[in-house]
Tab-separated table of C-alpha atoms in Angstrom:
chain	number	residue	atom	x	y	z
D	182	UNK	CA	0.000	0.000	0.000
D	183	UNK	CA	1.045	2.871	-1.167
D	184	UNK	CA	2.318	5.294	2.346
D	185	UNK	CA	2.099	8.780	0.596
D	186	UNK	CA	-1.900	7.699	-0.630
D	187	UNK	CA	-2.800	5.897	3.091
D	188	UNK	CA	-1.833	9.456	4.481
D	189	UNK	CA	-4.231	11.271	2.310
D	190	UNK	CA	-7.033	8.409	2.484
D	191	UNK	CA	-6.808	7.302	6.499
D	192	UNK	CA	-5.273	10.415	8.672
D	193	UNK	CA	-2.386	10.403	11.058
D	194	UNK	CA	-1.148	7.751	12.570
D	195	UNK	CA	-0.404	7.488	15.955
D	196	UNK	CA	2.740	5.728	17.326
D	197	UNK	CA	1.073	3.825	19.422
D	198	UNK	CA	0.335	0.051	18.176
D	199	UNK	CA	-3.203	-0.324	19.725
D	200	UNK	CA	-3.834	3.682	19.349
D	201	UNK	CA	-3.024	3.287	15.348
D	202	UNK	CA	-6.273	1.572	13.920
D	203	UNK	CA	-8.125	4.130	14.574
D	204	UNK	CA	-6.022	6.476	12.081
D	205	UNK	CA	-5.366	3.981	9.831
D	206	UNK	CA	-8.965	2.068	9.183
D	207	UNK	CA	-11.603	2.753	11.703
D	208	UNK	CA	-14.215	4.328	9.637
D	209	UNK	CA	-16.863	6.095	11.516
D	210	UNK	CA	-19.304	2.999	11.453
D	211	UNK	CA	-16.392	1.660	13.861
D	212	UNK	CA	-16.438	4.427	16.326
D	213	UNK	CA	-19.249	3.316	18.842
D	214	UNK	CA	-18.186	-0.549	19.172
D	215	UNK	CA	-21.391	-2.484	20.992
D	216	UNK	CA	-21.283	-1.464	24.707
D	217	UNK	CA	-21.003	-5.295	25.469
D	218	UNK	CA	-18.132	-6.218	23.482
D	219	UNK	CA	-15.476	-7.468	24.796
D	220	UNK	CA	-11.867	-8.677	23.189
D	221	UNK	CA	-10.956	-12.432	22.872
D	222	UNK	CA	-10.281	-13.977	26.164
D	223	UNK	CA	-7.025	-15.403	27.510
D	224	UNK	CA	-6.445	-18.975	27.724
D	225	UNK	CA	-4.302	-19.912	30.538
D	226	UNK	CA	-1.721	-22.473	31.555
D	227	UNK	CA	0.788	-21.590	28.591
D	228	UNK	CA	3.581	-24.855	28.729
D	229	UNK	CA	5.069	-23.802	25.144
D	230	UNK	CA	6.084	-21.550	22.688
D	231	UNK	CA	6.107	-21.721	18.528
D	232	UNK	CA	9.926	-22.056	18.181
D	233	UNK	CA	9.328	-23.039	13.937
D	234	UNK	CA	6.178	-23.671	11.896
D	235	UNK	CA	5.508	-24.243	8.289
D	236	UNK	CA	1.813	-24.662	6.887
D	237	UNK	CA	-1.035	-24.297	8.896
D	238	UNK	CA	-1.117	-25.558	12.455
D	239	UNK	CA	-4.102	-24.191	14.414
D	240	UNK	CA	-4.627	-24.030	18.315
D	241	UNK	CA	-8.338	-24.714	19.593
D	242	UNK	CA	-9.676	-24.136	22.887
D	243	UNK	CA	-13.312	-25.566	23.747
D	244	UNK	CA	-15.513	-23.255	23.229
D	245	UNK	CA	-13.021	-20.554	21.730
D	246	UNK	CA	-12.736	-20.042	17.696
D	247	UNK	CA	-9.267	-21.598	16.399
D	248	UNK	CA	-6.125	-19.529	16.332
D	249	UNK	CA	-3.758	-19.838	13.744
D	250	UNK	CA	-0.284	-20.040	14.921
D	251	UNK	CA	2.733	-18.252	14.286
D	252	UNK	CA	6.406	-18.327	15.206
D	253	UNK	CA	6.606	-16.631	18.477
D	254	UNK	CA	2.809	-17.547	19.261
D	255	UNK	CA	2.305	-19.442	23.016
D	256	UNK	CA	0.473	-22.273	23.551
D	257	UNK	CA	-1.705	-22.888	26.086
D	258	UNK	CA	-2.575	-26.416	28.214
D	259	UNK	CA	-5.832	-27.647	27.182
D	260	UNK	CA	-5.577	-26.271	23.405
D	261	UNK	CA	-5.959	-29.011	20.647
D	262	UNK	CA	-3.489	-28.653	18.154
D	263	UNK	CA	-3.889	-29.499	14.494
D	264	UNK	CA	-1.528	-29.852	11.905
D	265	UNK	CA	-2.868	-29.862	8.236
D	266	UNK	CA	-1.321	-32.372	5.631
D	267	UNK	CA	1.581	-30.489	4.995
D	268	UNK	CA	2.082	-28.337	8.251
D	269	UNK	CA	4.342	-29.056	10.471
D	270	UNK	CA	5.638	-26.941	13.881
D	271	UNK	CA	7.682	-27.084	16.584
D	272	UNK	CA	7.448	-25.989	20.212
D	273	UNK	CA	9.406	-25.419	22.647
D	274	UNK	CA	8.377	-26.423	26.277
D	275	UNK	CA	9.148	-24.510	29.477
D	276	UNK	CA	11.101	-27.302	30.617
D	277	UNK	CA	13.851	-26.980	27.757
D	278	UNK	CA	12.120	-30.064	26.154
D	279	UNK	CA	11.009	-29.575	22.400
D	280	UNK	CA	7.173	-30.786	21.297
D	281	UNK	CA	8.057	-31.582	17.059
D	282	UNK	CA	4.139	-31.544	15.918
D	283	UNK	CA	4.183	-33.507	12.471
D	284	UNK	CA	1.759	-33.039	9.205
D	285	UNK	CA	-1.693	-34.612	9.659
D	286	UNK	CA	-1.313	-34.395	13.559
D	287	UNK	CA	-3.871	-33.910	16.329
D	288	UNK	CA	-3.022	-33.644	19.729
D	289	UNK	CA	-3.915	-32.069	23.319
D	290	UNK	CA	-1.704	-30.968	26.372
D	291	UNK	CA	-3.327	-32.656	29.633
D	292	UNK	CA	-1.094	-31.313	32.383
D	293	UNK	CA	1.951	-29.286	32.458
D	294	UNK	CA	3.715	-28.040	35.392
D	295	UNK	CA	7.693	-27.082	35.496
D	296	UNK	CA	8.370	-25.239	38.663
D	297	UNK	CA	11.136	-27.527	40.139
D	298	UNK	CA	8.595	-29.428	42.659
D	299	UNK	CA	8.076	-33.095	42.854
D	300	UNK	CA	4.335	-32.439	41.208
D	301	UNK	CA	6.129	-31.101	37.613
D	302	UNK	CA	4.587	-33.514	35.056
D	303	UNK	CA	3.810	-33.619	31.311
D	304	UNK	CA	0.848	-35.258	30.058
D	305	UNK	CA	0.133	-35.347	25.907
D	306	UNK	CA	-2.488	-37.172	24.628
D	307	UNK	CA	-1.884	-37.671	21.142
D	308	UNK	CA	-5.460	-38.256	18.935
D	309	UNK	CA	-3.622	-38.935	15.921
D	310	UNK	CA	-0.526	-38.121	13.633
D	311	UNK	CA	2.988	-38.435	15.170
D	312	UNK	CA	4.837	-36.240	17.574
D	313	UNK	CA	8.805	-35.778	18.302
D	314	UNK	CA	9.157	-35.227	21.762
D	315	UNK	CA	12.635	-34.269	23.201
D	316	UNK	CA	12.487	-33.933	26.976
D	317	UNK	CA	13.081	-31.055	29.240
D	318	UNK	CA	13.983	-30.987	32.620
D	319	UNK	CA	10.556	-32.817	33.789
D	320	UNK	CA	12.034	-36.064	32.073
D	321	UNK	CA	14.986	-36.075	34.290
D	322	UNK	CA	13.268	-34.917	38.227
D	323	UNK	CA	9.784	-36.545	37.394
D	324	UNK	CA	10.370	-39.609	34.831
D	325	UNK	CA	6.998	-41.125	36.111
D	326	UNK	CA	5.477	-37.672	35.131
D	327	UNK	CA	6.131	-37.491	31.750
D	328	UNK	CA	3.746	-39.417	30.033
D	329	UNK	CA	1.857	-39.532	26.396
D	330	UNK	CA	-1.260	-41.286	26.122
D	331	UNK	CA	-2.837	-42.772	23.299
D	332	UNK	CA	-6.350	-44.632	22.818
D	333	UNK	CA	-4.778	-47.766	22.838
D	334	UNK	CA	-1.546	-47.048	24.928
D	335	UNK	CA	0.681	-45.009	27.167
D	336	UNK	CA	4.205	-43.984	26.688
D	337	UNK	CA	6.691	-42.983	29.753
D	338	UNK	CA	9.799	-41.653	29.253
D	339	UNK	CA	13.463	-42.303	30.315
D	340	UNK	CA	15.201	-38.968	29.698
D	341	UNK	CA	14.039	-39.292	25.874
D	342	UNK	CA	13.701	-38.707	22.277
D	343	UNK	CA	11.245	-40.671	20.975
D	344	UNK	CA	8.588	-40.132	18.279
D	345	UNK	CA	5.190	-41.842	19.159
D	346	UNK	CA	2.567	-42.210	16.249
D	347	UNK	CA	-1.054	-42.915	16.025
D	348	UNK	CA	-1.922	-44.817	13.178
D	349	UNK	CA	-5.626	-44.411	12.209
D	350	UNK	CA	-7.596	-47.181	10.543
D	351	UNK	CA	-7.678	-45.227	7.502
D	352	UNK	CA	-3.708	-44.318	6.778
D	353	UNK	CA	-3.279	-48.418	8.711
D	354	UNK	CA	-5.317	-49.391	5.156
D	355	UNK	CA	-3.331	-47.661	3.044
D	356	UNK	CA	0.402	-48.232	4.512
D	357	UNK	CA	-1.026	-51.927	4.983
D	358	UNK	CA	0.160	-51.903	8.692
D	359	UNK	CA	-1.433	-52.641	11.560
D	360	UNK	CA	-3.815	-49.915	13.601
D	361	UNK	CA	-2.749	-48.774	16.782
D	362	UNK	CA	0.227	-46.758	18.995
D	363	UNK	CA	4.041	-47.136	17.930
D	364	UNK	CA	6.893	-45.420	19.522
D	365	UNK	CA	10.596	-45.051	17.833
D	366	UNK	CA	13.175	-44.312	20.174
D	367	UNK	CA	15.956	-41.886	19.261
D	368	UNK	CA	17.462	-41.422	22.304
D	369	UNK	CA	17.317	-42.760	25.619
D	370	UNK	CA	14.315	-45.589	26.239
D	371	UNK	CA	10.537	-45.786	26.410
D	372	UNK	CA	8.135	-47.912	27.936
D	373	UNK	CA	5.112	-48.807	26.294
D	374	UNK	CA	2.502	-50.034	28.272
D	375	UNK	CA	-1.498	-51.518	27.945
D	376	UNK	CA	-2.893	-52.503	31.301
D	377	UNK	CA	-0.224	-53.822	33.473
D	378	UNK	CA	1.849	-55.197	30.038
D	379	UNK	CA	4.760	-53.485	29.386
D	380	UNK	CA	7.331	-53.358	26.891
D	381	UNK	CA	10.636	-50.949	27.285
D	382	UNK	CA	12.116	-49.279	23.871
D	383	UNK	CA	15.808	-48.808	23.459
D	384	UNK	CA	17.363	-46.412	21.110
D	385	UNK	CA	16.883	-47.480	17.573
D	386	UNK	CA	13.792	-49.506	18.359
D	387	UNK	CA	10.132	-49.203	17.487
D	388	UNK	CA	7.155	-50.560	19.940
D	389	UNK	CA	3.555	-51.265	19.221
D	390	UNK	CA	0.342	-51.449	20.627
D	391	UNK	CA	-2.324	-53.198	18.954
D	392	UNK	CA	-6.043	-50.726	18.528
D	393	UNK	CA	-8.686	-51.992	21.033
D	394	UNK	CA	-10.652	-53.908	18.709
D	395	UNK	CA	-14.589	-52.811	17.778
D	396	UNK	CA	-15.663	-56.474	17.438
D	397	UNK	CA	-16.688	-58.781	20.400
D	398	UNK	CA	-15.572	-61.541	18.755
D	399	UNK	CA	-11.842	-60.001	18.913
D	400	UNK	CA	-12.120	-58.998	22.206
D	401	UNK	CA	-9.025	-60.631	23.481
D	402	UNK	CA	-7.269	-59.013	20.927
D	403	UNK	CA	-6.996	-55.581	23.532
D	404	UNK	CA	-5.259	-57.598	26.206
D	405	UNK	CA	-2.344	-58.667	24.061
D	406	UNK	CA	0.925	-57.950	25.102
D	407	UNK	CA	3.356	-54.661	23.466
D	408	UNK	CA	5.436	-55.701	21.179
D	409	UNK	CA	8.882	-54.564	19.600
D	410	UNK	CA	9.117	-54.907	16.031
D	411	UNK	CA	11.395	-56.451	13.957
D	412	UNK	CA	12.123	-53.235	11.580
D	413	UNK	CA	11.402	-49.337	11.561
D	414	UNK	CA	7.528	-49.089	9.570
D	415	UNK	CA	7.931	-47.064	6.494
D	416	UNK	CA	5.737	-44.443	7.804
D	417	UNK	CA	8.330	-43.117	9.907
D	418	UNK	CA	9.987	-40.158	7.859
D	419	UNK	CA	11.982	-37.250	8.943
D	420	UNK	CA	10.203	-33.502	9.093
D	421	UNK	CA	11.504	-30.156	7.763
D	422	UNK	CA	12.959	-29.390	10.496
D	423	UNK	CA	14.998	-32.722	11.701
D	424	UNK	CA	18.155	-31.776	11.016
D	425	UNK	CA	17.908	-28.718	13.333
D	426	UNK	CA	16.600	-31.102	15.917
D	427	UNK	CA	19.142	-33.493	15.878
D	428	UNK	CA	21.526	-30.993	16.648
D	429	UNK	CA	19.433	-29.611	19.642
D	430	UNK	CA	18.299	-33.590	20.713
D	431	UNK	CA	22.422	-34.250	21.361
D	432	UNK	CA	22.868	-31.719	24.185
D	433	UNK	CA	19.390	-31.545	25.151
D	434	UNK	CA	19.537	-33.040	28.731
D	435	UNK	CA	22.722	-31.276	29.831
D	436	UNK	CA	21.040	-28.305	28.479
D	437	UNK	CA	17.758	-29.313	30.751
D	438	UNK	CA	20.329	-29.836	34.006
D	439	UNK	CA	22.459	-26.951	33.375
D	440	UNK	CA	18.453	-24.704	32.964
D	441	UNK	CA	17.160	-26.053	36.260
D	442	UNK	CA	20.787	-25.850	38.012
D	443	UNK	CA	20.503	-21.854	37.033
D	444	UNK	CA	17.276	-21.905	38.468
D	445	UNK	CA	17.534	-23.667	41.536
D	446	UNK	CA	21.255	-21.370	42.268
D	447	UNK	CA	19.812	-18.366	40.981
D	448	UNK	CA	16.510	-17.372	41.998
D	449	UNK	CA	16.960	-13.367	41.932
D	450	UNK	CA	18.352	-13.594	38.281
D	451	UNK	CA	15.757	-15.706	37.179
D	452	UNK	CA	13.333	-13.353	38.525
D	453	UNK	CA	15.778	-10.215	37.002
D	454	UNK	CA	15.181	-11.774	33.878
D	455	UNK	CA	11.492	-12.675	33.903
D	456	UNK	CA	10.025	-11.955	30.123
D	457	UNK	CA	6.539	-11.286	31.328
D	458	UNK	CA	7.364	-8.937	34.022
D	459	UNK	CA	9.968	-6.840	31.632
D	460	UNK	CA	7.093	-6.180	28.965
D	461	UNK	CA	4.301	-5.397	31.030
D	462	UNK	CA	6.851	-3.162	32.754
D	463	UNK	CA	7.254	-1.530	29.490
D	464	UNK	CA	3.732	-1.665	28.477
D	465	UNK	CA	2.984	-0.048	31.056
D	466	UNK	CA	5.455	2.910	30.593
D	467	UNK	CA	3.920	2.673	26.733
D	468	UNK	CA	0.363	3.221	28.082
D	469	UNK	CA	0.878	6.253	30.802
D	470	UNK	CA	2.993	7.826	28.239
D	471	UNK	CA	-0.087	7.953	26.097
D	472	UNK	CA	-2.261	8.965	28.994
D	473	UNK	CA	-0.314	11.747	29.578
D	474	UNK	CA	-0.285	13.062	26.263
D	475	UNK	CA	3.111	12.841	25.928
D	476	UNK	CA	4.275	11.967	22.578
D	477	UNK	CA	8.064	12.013	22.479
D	478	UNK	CA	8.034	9.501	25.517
D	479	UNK	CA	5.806	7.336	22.953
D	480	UNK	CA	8.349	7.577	20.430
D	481	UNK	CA	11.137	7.084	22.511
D	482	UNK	CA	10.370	3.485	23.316
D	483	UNK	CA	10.949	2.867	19.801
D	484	UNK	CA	14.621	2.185	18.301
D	485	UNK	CA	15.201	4.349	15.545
D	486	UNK	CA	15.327	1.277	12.556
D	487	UNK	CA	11.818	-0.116	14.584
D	488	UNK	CA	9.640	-1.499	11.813
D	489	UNK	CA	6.097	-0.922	12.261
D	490	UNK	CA	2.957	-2.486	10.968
D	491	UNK	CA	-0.808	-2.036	11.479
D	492	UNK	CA	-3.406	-4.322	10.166
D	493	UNK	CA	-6.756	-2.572	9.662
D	494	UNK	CA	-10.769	-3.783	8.836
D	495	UNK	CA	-12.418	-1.499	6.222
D	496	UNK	CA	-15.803	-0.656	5.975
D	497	UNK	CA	-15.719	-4.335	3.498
D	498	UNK	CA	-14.321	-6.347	6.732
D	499	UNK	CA	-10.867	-6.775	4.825
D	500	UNK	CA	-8.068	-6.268	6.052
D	501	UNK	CA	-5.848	-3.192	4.866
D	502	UNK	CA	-1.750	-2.982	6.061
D	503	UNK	CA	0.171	0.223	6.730
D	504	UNK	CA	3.881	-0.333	6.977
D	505	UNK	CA	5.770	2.723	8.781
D	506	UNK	CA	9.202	3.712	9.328
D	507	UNK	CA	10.344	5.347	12.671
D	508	UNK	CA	10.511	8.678	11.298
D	509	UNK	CA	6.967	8.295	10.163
D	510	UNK	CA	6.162	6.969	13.187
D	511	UNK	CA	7.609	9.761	15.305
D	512	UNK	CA	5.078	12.495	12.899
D	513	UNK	CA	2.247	10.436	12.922
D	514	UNK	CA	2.592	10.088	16.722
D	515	UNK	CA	2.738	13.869	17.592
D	516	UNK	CA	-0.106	14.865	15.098
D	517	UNK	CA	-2.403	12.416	17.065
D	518	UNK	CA	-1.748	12.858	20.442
D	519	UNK	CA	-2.564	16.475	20.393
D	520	UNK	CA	-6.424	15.398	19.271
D	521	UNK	CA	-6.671	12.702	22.147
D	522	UNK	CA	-9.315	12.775	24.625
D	523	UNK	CA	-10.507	11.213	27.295
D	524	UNK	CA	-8.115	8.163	26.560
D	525	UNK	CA	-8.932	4.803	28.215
D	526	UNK	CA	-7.725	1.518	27.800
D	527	UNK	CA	-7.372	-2.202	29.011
D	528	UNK	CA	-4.937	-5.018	28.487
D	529	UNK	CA	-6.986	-7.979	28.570
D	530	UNK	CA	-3.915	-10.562	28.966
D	531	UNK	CA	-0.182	-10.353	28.298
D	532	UNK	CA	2.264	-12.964	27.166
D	533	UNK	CA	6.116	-12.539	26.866
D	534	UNK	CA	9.068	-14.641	26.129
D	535	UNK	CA	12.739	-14.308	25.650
D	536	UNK	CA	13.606	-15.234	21.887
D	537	UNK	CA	16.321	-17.788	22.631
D	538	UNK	CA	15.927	-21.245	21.594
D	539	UNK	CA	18.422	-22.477	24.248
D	540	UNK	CA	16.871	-20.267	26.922
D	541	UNK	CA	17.653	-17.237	26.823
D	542	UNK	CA	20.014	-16.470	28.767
D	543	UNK	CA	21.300	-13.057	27.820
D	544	UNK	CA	18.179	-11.654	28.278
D	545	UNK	CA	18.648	-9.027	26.149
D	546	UNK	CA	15.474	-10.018	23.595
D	547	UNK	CA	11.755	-10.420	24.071
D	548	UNK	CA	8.824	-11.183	22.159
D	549	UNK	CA	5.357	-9.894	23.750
D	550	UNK	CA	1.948	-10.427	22.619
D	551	UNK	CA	-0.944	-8.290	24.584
D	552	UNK	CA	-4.513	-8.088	23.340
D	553	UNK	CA	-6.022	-4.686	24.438
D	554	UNK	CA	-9.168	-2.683	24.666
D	555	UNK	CA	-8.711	1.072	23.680
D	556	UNK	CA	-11.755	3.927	23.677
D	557	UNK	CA	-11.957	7.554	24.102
D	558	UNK	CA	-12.378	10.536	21.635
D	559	UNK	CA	-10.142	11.732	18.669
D	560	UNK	CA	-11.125	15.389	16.842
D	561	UNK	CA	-14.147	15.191	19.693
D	562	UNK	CA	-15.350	11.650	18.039
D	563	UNK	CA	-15.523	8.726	20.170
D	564	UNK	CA	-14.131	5.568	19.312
D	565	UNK	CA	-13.627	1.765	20.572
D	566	UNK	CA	-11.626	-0.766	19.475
D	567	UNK	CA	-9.629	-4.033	20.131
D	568	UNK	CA	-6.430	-5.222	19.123
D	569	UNK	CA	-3.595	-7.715	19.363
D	570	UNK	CA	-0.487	-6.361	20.031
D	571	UNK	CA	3.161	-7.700	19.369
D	572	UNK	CA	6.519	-6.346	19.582
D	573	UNK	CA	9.646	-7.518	19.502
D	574	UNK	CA	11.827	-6.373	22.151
D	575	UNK	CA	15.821	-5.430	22.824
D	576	UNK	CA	17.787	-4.301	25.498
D	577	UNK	CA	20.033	-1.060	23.958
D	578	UNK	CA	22.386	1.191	26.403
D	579	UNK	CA	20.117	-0.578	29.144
D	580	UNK	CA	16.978	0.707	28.186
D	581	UNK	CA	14.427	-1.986	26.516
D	582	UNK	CA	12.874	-0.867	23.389
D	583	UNK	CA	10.608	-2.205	20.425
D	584	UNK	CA	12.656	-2.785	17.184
D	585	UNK	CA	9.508	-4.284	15.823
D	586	UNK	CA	5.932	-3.536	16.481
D	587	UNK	CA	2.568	-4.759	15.015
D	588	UNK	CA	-1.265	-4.849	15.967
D	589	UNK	CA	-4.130	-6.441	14.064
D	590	UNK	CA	-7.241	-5.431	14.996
D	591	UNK	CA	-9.719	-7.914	16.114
């Protein structure tokens, strides 16, 4: 879109994310939202976050629309996850384990709880579709609380990489193998078990568990024993992103000790260095400086090569993009301000994580997502509106500030 034409068409822009739909596509059907509106609610219990995805791969809470995810995106306990025929993701627990989610996948986080306490577990119960699942630091304090379970199976872990995989009847028809749960071990060891039958997995080996069977007549079919099998089914293939997690899977459980080590020994700098707490800390500052009026605060939370974005409904509900610069930024910001009344807003939930796959320790780099809910009066017309913020965050000369910024409006 062209910038010098979006001036002309939309108005000033002001520099702040949530604050810049209204300048850039609220028309004036937009500016009394429904008293009872209210933005999209916060799931809770985040154990992950999107450390690669390709395709689609959506995120479902009951009763909540699906949410397509995004590098960056959390994901929340609870949430199924599906993976469409050529999609594929990866996730990185809060445990330092690593959650590979493969094409044609559907699966559901049960439990999660990492807080270095004898109750951390994992529970995944995988629908259907295959999973590689690296182990954090739950694997190695709580083996017995690592677990994925299956319809015909579950799978506990011995400090592992494994990959289990739910065969449905349909894709067990057309690979001509048998329905049910296998597990290949990549690293460490597995147990499968049905009932009070067990079978235990070493590296380079593949386990199965027969489907309960539909039929009375096969009944005793469901209380057969696990099995190993004598070769690797030809269904087993390597993702997009393998090679990456190879490399990751080698030093993963020093990486897990070395994690919860710095956590147990360090407790201040953990807190020092708590994501969530640095960016509502700024969001904060963001929001009173826009209270106040006070525009080159605004702009000064923004590095000077910050690349901004707003995503905009027109009067046609699509959406319209506005890419600025900082120097635009800056203008837009001070031409706004000075027509902003009776500002209000709320941030409806906040999520934050440092942006370093092997934990982040420099803590010098965050990625925040916050979805807010902004109303008061611009030129003496009101307005209401929600958004979904993100920025991406970097400690400069000590000071955090957004080197990339973006809302969508919801």
């Amino acid at each position: 879109m062209n910038w010098t034409l979006s001036r002309a068409r939309f108005g000033a822009l002001l520099g702040s994310l949530g604050l810049c739909l209204m300048f850039v596509g609220v028309a004036p059907s937009h500016a009394a939202a429904p008293p009872g509106a209210e933005a999209p609610a916060a799931a809770s219990g985040k154990y992950a976050t999107v450390w690669r995805i390709r395709g689609e791969v959506t995120a479902t809470k009951p009763g909540a629309p699906a949410r397509k995810l995004r590098e960056g995106d959390p994901v929340y306990v609870g949430e199924r996850l599906r993976a469409a025929s050529e999609a594929e993701a990866v996730l990185r627990t809060d445990d330092a384990g690593v959650v590979a989610v493969r094409p044609n996948t559907e699966f559901v986080a049960e439990r999660f709880a990492a807080e270095d306490k004898p109750t951390d577990s994992f529970t995944v119960r995988l629908l259907t579709g295959s999973l590689r699942v690296i182990s954090g630091w739950i694997g190695q304090t709580n083996k017995s609380g690592h677990n994925v379970v299956t319809a015909s199976a579950t799978i506990g872990i011995r400090g592992t990489d494994h990959e289990p995989y739910v065969l449905s009847a349909e894709l067990a028809r057309m690979s001509s193998n048998p329905e049910g749960t296998y597990d290949k071990v990549n690293r460490g060891g597995t147990s499968l078990k049905v009932g009070d039958n067990k079978v235990d997995i070493d590296p380079g080996q593949v386990g199965f568990a027969r489907a309960a069977s539909k039929s009375k007549e096969r009944a005793l079919l469901t209380i057969l024993l696990p099995v190993l099998l004598d070769k690797v089914p030809s269904f087993y293939v390597p993702g997009e992103f393998d090679t990456e997690l190879d490399r990751y899977s080698a030093g993963a459980d020093q990486e897990a000790k070395r994690l919860l080590e710095q956590k147990r020994k360090s407790p201040g700098a953990a807190a020092e260095c708590a994501p969530v707490d640095i960016a509502k800390t700024w969001l904060a500052q963001l929001d009173d400086a826009i209270a106040k009026g006070d525009a080159q605060a605004v702009i000064a939370m923004f590095a000077q090569d910050a690349k901004v974005k707003a995503n905009v409904k027109e009067k046609d509900g699509k959406m319209a993009s506005v890419d600025l610069t900082r120097d635009e930024l800056a203008q837009s910001t001070i031409t706004a301000i000075k027509g902003l009344k009776d500002y209000r807003q709320r941030r409806v939930w906040t999520d934050a994580r440092l942006t370093d796959l092997a934990g982040g320790t420099a803590c010098d780099s965050i990625s925040l997502r916050s979805a807010v809910v902004e109303q008061g009066k611009q030129s003496g017309k009101p307005y209401r509106f929600e958004s979904l913020e993100q920025f991406s965050l970097m400690l400069r000369g000590g000071k955090w500030v957004a080197v990339k910024a973006e809302t969508t409006q919801q």
